[in-house]
Short mmCIF file of C-alpha atoms and ligand atoms in Angstrom, two decimals:
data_model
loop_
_atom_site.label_atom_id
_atom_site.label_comp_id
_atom_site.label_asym_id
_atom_site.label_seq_id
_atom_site.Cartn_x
_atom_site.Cartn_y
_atom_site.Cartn_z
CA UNK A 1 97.69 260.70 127.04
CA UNK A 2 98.60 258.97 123.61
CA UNK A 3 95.92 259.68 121.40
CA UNK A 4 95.61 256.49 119.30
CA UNK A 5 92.56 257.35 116.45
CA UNK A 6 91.81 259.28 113.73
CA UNK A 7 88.94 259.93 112.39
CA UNK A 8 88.75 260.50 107.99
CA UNK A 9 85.52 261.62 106.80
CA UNK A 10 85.19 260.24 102.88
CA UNK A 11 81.68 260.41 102.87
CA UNK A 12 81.16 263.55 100.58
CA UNK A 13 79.47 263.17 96.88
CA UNK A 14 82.80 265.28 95.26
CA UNK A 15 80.71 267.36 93.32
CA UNK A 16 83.73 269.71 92.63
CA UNK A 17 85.45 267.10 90.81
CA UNK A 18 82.29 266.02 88.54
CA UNK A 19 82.95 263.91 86.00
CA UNK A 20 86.25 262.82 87.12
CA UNK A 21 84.59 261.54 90.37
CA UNK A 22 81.05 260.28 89.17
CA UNK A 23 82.06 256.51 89.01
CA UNK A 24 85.44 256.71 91.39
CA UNK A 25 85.48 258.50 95.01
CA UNK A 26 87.60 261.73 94.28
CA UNK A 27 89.86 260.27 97.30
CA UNK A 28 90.98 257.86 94.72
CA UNK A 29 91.88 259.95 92.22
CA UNK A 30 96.04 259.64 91.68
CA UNK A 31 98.34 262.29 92.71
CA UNK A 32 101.41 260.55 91.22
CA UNK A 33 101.62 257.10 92.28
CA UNK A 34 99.01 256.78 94.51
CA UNK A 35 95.55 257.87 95.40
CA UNK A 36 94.69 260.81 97.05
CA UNK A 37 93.98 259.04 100.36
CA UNK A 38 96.60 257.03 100.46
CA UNK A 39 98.83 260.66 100.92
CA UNK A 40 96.25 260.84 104.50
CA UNK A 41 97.07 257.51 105.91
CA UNK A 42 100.73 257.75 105.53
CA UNK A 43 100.41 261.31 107.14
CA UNK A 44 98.61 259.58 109.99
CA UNK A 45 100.72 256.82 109.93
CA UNK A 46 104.03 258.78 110.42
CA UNK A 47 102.09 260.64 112.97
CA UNK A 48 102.16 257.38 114.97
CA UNK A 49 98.14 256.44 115.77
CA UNK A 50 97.35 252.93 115.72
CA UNK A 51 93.48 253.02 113.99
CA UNK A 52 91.81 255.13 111.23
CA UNK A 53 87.97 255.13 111.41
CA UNK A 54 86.72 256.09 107.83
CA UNK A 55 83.28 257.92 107.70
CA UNK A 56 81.99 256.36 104.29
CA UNK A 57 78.65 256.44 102.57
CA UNK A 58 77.35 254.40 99.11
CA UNK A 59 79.70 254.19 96.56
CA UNK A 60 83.03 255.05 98.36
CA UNK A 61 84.03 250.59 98.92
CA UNK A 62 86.97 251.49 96.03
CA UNK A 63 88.74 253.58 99.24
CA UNK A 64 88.25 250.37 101.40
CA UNK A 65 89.28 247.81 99.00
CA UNK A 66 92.91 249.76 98.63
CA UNK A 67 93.93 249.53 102.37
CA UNK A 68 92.58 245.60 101.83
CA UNK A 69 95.02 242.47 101.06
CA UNK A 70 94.03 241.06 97.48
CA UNK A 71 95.56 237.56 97.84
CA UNK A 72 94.16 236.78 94.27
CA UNK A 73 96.48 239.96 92.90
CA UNK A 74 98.74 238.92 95.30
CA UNK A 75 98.62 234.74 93.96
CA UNK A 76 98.69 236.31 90.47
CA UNK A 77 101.92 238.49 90.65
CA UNK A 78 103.79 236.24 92.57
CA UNK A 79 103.17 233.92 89.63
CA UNK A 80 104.77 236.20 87.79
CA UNK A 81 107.84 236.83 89.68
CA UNK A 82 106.83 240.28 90.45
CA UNK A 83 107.94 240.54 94.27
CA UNK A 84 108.48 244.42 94.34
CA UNK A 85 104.50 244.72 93.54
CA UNK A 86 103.64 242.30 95.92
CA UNK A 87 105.61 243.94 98.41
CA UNK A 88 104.33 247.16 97.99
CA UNK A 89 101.13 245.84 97.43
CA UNK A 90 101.41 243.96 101.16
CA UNK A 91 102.69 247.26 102.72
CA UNK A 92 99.84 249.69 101.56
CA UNK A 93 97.39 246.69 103.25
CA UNK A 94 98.99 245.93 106.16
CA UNK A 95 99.85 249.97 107.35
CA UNK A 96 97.32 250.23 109.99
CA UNK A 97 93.93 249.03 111.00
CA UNK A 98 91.39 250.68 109.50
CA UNK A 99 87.42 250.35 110.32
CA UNK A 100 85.18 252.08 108.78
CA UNK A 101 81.12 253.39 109.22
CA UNK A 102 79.00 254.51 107.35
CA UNK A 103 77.17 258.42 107.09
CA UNK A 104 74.00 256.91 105.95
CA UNK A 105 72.59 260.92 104.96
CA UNK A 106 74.42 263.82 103.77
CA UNK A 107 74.17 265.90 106.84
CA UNK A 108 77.74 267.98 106.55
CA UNK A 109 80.54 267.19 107.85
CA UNK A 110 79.77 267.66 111.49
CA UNK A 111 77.19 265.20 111.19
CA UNK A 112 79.81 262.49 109.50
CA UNK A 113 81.86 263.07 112.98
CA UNK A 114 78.99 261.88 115.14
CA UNK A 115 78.49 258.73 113.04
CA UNK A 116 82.11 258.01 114.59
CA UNK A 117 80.92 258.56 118.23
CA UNK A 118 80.63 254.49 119.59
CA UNK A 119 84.42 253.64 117.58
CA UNK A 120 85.60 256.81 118.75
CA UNK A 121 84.90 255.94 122.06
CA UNK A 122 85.93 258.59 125.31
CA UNK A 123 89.22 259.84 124.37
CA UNK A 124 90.98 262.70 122.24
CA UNK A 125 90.85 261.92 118.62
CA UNK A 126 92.68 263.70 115.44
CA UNK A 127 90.22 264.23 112.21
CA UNK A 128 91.47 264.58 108.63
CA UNK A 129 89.93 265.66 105.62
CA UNK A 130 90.55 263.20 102.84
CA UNK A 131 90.82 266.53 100.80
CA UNK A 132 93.53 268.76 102.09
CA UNK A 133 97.05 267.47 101.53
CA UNK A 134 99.68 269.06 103.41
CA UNK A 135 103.45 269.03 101.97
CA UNK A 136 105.86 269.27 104.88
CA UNK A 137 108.94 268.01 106.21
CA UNK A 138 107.17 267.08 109.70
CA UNK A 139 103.29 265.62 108.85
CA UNK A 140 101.35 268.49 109.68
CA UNK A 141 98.94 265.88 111.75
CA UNK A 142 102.77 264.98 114.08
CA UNK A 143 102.78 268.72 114.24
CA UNK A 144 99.64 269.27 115.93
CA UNK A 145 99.98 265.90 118.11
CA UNK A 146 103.28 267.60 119.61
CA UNK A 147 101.08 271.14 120.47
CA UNK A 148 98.24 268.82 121.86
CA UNK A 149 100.62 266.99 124.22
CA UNK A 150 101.68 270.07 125.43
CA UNK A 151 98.24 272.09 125.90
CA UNK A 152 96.04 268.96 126.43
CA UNK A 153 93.00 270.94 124.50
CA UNK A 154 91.43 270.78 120.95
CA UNK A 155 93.84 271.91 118.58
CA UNK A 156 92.90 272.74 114.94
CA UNK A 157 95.10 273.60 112.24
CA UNK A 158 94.94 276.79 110.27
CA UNK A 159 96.41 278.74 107.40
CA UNK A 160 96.23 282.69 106.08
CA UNK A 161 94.35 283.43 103.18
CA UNK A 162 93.49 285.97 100.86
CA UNK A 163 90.80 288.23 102.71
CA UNK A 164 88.59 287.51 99.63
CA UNK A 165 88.54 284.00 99.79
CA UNK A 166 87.71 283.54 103.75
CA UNK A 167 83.92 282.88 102.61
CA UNK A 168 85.04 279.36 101.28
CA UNK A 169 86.40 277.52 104.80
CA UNK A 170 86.04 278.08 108.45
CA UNK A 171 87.45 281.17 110.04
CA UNK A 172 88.68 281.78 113.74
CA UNK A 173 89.72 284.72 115.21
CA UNK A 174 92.02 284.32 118.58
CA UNK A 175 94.94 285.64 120.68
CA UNK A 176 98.31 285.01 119.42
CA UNK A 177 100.07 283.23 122.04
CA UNK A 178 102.92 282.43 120.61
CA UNK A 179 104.61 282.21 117.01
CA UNK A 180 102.45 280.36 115.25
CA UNK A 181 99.69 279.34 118.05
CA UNK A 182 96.59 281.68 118.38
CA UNK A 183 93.92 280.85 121.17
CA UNK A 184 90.46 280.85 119.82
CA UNK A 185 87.77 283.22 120.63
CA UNK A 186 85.33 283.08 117.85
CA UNK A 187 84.56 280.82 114.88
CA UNK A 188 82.39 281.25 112.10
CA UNK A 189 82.07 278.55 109.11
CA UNK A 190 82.37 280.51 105.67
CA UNK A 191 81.55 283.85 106.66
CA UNK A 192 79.96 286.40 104.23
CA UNK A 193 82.57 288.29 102.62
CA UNK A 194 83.33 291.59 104.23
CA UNK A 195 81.66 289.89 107.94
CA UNK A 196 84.99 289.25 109.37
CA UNK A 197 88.82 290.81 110.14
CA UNK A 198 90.58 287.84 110.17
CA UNK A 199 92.15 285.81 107.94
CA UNK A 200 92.86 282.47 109.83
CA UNK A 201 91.51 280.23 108.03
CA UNK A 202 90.79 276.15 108.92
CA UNK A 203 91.86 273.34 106.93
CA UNK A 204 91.33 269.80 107.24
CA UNK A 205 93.40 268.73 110.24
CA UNK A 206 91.93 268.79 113.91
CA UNK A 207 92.39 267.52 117.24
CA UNK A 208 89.20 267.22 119.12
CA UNK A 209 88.47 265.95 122.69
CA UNK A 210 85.21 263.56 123.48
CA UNK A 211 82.86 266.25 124.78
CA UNK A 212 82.54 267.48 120.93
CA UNK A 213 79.88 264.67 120.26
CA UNK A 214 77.52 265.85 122.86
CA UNK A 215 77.50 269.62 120.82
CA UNK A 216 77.22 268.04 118.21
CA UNK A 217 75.03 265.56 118.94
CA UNK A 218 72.98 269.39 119.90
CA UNK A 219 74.23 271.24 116.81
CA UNK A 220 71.39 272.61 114.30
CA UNK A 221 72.12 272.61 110.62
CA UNK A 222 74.00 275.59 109.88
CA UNK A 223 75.69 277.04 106.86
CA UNK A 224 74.11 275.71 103.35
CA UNK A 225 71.81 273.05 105.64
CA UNK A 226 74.32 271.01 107.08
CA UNK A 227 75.68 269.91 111.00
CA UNK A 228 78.97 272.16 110.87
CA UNK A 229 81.77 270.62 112.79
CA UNK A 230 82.50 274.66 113.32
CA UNK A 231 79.34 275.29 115.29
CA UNK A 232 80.43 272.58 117.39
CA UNK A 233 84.04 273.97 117.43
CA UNK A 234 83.03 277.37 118.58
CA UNK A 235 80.33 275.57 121.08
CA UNK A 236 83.53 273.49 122.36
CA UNK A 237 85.99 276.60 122.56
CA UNK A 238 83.15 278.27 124.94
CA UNK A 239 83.47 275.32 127.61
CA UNK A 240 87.38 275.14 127.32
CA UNK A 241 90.30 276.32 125.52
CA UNK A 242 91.09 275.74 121.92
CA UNK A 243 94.37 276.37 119.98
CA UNK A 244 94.54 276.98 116.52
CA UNK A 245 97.95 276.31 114.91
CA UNK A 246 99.63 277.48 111.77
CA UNK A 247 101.30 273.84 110.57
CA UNK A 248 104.43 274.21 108.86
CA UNK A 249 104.35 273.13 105.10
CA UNK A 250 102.08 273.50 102.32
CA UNK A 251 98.12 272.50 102.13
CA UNK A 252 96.50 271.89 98.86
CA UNK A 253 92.88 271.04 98.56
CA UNK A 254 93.19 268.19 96.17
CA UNK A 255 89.12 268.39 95.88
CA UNK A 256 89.46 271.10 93.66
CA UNK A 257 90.88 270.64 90.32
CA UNK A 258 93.19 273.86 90.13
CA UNK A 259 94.23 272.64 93.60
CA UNK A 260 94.30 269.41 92.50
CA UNK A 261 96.66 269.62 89.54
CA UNK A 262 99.20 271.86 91.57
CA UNK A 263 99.54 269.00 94.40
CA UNK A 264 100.37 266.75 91.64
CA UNK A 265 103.06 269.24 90.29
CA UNK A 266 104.20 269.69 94.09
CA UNK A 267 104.37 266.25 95.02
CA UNK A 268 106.13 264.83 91.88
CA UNK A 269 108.70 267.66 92.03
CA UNK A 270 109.53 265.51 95.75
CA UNK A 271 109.34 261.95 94.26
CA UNK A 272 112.06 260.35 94.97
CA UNK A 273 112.72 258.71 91.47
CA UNK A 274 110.57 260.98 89.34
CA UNK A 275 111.82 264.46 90.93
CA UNK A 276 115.24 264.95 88.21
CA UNK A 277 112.81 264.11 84.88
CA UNK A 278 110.13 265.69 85.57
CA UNK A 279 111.96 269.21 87.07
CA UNK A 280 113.77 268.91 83.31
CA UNK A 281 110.45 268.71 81.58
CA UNK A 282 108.80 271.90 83.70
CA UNK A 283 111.53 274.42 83.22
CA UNK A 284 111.24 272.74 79.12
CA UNK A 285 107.15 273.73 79.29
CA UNK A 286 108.11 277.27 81.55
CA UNK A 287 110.50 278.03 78.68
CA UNK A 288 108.23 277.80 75.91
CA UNK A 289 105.33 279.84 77.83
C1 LIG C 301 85.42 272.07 105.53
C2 LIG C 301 85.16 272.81 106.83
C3 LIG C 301 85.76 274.21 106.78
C4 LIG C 301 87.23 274.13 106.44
C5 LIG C 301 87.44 273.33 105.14
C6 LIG C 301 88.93 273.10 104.89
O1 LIG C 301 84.70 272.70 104.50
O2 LIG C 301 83.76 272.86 107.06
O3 LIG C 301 85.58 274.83 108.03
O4 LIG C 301 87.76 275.44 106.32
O5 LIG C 301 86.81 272.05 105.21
O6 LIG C 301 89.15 272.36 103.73
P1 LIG C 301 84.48 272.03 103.04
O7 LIG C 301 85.69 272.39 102.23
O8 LIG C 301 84.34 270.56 103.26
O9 LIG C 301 83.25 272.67 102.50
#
């Protein structure tokens, strides 16, 4: 089956990025040329789904208003002869339905999931993190499409970490199956340091099948008070199997300012008319360090 929705929780307060993101959602903040979230629908657009469903609380309209057609903006530089910003302007608007609903409480992120249940509707869904950019030559969320056509089970996507920094994300430990592909036996969202052997770590890409609203729908607040989307997971990888897959490419969690300022080096070292300049002016700075 096709899977034809993703789900992109911008709901949180981006208290990592305070000031920068007291006034603008963090998801807006520019890597480059374009917000942050704007990266996350093209991924999910190249992955081919029809509809996003954006999980958005108070204070987050900026993120809708982007995706939205301005036709005064639009009047205005057309008025001005400025077709290529019209254009571009038209294609950001018009690259795939989005809906969105709101998280009316801060319950964690497991909590923002269920707010999605009604849109969502019965079938497989992929989730995204409006935070954790992935770099690749195939989009990461294509990647994991192609292993969930194949296993037809919740698929999440994972990465290796330094054992000492496995307390900040969700950590599975599973079967390797094949290069790459691990089958999941135990999850555990930010685990003390020193609690577990693994180093799998999750990051913001998941494929998750309909039943995960009933667990979490049943899921009691969990690490620092809030409805884990992990306690679900594991809950979910009891009933039925669940991969975890290590995409090919490179994640940075643009909610953090080191990680943050090394997406925008990443990404503008790729940009198609920026790349040449601004490659000059690094190895100028590296030179002079
Ligand atoms: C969330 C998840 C965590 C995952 C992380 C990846 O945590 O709860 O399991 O490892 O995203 O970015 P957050 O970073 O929102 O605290």
């Amino acid at each position: 089956m096709q899977i034809k929705k993703a789900v992109i929780p911008v709901a949180g307060l981006g208290t990592r990025f305070l000031p920068a993101s007291k006034a603008i959602p963090k998801e807006m903040l520019t890597i480059v040329d374009r917000p942050t979230i704007q990266y996350i629908v093209e991924e999910v657009v190249a992955s081919g789904i029809e509809e996003i469903i954006l999980v958005t609380s108070a204070g987050k309209s900026a993120i809708e208003n982007h995706f939205d057609y301005d036709f005064e903006l639009d009047t205005i530089l057309k008025n001005k002869n400025k077709h290529d910003l019209c254009e571009e302007l038209c294609h950001i608007s018009s690259l795939i339905d989005i809906v969105s609903v709101r998280q009316k409480k801060p319950l964690g992120l497991g909590h923002a999931i269920l707010t999605t249940r009604s849109v969502v509707g019965d079938n497989p869904f992929v989730v995204l993190l409006g935070d954790d950019l992935v770099l690749s030559d195939t989009p990461c969320c294509q990647q994991m499409l192609e292993l969930f056509n194949e296993v037809q089970n919740p698929v999440v996507a994972i990465q290796q970490v330094p054992m000492d920094q496995t307390f900040q994300y969700g950590i599975i430990e599973g079967e390797p199956v094949r290069e790459r592909v691990y089958e999941v036996r135990r999850m555990v969202e930010k685990p003390a340091p020193g609690t577990v052997d693994s180093n799998l770590a999750i990051i913001g890409r998941y494929i998750l099948t309909p039943e995960i609203f009933d667990l979490l729908a049943n899921t009691t607040p969990g690490h620092g008070g809030e409805i884990q989307l992990t306690d679900a997971l594991a809950a979910l990888s009891r009933k039925r199997p669940m991969y975890a897959y290590e995409f090919e490419g490179t994640r940075f969690d643009a909610g953090d300012k080191l990680g943050y300022l090394k997406a925008i080096i990443a990404f503008a070292l790729r940009h198609p008319v920026l790349a040449d300049e601004f490659r000059k002016h690094i190895k100028e700075v590296a030179a002079g360090l």
